[in-house]
Amino acid sequence: MQASAIQTSPKLLAQTALFVTLNTTLTTSLSIVKISKVHGMAPQEVAAMKDYIKLLSDSVHELQKSLEEMSRPGSKVSELVMSNIQSWVSSALTDKDTCSEGFKDDSKTKTIVRGKTLNVARLTSNALALINSYASLRVVEESFFFEK
């Protein structure tokens, strides 16, 4: 994808941010699955890792749905679909807020999980901001064209 094309298209910018976020979330999920198989974790941490993997899986699903909807052929995304996309990405962000709960405060596992979660949460937050910006631009454009 050329940077010049992305810079001139808020939709393409939002799609690209979603794509990067989805790929990073998938990579993080695979990494966490590997970490969860390490022996020697306390039962509480094993349970927390299972919860975290489930939340990441939910996030992947929400991000996939969002990207699919934004990538449908045609230039317009309906207001309802845009609202769904905003809700799904917001939900993916919320999932990440609860990921480090359940780990002991001084746990090495919690430190690793927190670092991976923070990276994915930042990307998700950025994608959501770009999606919201695109949605706002659409509303302004539509009201401009309907006022004439």
Short mmCIF file of C-alpha atoms in Angstrom, two decimals:
data_model
loop_
_atom_site.label_atom_id
_atom_site.label_comp_id
_atom_site.label_asym_id
_atom_site.label_seq_id
_atom_site.Cartn_x
_atom_site.Cartn_y
_atom_site.Cartn_z
CA MET A 1 0.00 0.00 0.00
CA GLN A 2 1.39 3.37 -0.94
CA ALA A 3 1.64 5.99 1.79
CA SER A 4 0.27 8.69 -0.51
CA ALA A 5 -2.92 6.68 -1.11
CA ILE A 6 -3.41 6.13 2.62
CA GLN A 7 -2.81 9.80 3.44
CA THR A 8 -5.57 10.94 1.09
CA SER A 9 -8.17 8.39 2.18
CA PRO A 10 -9.48 8.40 5.77
CA LYS A 11 -11.23 5.09 5.05
CA LEU A 12 -8.02 3.47 3.82
CA LEU A 13 -6.14 4.85 6.81
CA ALA A 14 -8.72 3.36 9.20
CA GLN A 15 -8.65 0.03 7.33
CA THR A 16 -4.86 -0.08 7.47
CA ALA A 17 -4.89 0.66 11.20
CA LEU A 18 -7.42 -2.14 11.70
CA PHE A 19 -5.29 -4.52 9.63
CA VAL A 20 -2.14 -3.75 11.65
CA THR A 21 -4.08 -4.06 14.91
CA LEU A 22 -5.61 -7.39 13.89
CA ASN A 23 -2.24 -8.84 12.86
CA THR A 24 -0.57 -7.66 16.06
CA THR A 25 -3.42 -9.06 18.15
CA LEU A 26 -3.11 -12.42 16.36
CA THR A 27 0.66 -12.48 16.91
CA THR A 28 0.19 -11.55 20.56
CA SER A 29 -2.42 -14.26 20.98
CA LEU A 30 -0.05 -16.91 19.58
CA SER A 31 2.72 -15.65 21.85
CA ILE A 32 0.46 -15.81 24.91
CA VAL A 33 -0.63 -19.36 24.03
CA LYS A 34 3.07 -20.37 23.98
CA ILE A 35 3.71 -18.65 27.32
CA SER A 36 0.66 -20.34 28.84
CA LYS A 37 2.19 -23.76 28.14
CA VAL A 38 5.20 -23.02 30.33
CA HIS A 39 5.16 -25.22 33.40
CA GLY A 40 5.50 -23.89 36.91
CA MET A 41 2.79 -21.25 36.87
CA ALA A 42 0.56 -20.95 39.89
CA PRO A 43 -3.02 -22.23 39.38
CA GLN A 44 -4.27 -18.64 39.63
CA GLU A 45 -1.95 -17.62 36.78
CA VAL A 46 -2.99 -20.59 34.65
CA ALA A 47 -6.63 -19.53 35.05
CA ALA A 48 -5.73 -15.91 34.28
CA MET A 49 -3.86 -16.99 31.14
CA LYS A 50 -6.89 -18.98 29.95
CA ASP A 51 -9.08 -15.92 30.50
CA TYR A 52 -6.57 -13.73 28.67
CA ILE A 53 -6.44 -16.10 25.70
CA LYS A 54 -10.25 -16.07 25.53
CA LEU A 55 -10.31 -12.24 25.62
CA LEU A 56 -7.68 -12.06 22.87
CA SER A 57 -9.71 -14.51 20.80
CA ASP A 58 -12.78 -12.31 21.28
CA SER A 59 -10.75 -9.26 20.25
CA VAL A 60 -9.48 -11.01 17.12
CA HIS A 61 -13.05 -11.89 16.17
CA GLU A 62 -14.28 -8.32 16.75
CA LEU A 63 -11.39 -6.85 14.76
CA GLN A 64 -11.92 -9.35 11.92
CA LYS A 65 -15.61 -8.44 11.68
CA SER A 66 -14.72 -4.76 11.65
CA LEU A 67 -12.10 -5.14 8.94
CA GLU A 68 -14.43 -7.28 6.81
CA GLU A 69 -17.18 -4.67 7.02
CA MET A 70 -14.85 -1.76 6.23
CA SER A 71 -13.30 -3.67 3.33
CA ARG A 72 -16.52 -4.53 1.52
CA PRO A 73 -16.53 -3.40 -2.10
CA GLY A 74 -18.06 0.00 -2.69
CA SER A 75 -17.12 3.32 -1.25
CA LYS A 76 -19.93 3.73 1.28
CA VAL A 77 -20.25 2.11 4.67
CA SER A 78 -23.75 2.52 6.10
CA GLU A 79 -24.29 4.41 9.33
CA LEU A 80 -25.46 1.21 11.07
CA VAL A 81 -22.42 -0.75 9.90
CA MET A 82 -20.13 2.11 10.95
CA SER A 83 -21.75 2.09 14.38
CA ASN A 84 -21.22 -1.69 14.61
CA ILE A 85 -17.57 -1.30 13.65
CA GLN A 86 -17.08 1.37 16.31
CA SER A 87 -18.75 -0.89 18.91
CA TRP A 88 -16.69 -3.95 17.96
CA VAL A 89 -13.36 -2.12 18.07
CA SER A 90 -14.34 -0.42 21.33
CA SER A 91 -15.21 -3.84 22.75
CA ALA A 92 -11.83 -5.20 21.61
CA LEU A 93 -10.18 -2.33 23.48
CA THR A 94 -12.24 -3.03 26.61
CA ASP A 95 -11.25 -6.71 26.46
CA LYS A 96 -7.62 -5.68 26.76
CA ASP A 97 -8.31 -3.56 29.83
CA THR A 98 -9.18 -6.66 31.83
CA CYS A 99 -6.33 -8.86 30.63
CA SER A 100 -3.86 -8.34 33.47
CA GLU A 101 -6.41 -8.98 36.20
CA GLY A 102 -5.92 -12.31 37.95
CA PHE A 103 -2.13 -12.25 37.98
CA LYS A 104 -0.06 -11.69 41.10
CA ASP A 105 1.22 -8.11 41.21
CA ASP A 106 4.89 -9.11 41.34
CA SER A 107 4.55 -11.90 38.79
CA LYS A 108 6.95 -12.12 35.84
CA THR A 109 4.04 -13.44 33.79
CA LYS A 110 1.97 -10.35 34.62
CA THR A 111 4.82 -8.10 33.50
CA ILE A 112 5.06 -9.93 30.16
CA VAL A 113 1.28 -9.93 29.70
CA ARG A 114 1.02 -6.25 30.61
CA GLY A 115 3.69 -5.32 28.05
CA LYS A 116 2.04 -7.28 25.25
CA THR A 117 -1.39 -5.98 26.22
CA LEU A 118 -0.24 -2.38 26.30
CA ASN A 119 1.12 -2.60 22.75
CA VAL A 120 -2.09 -4.13 21.39
CA ALA A 121 -4.25 -1.71 23.39
CA ARG A 122 -2.38 1.29 21.95
CA LEU A 123 -2.84 0.02 18.41
CA THR A 124 -6.52 -0.71 19.05
CA SER A 125 -7.01 2.74 20.54
CA ASN A 126 -5.34 4.35 17.53
CA ALA A 127 -7.46 2.30 15.13
CA LEU A 128 -10.61 3.31 17.01
CA ALA A 129 -9.61 6.98 16.86
CA LEU A 130 -9.09 6.73 13.09
CA ILE A 131 -12.40 4.91 12.66
CA ASN A 132 -14.17 7.57 14.72
CA SER A 133 -12.50 10.27 12.64
CA TYR A 134 -13.60 8.57 9.43
CA ALA A 135 -17.16 8.22 10.77
CA SER A 136 -17.22 11.91 11.72
CA LEU A 137 -15.96 12.94 8.28
CA ARG A 138 -18.68 10.85 6.67
CA VAL A 139 -21.36 12.62 8.74
CA VAL A 140 -19.97 16.04 7.81
CA GLU A 141 -19.74 15.11 4.11
CA GLU A 142 -23.28 13.70 4.06
CA SER A 143 -24.77 16.75 5.79
CA PHE A 144 -22.87 19.04 3.39
CA PHE A 145 -24.24 17.26 0.33
CA PHE A 146 -27.80 17.06 1.67
CA GLU A 147 -27.92 20.76 2.57
CA LYS A 148 -27.63 21.83 -1.06
#
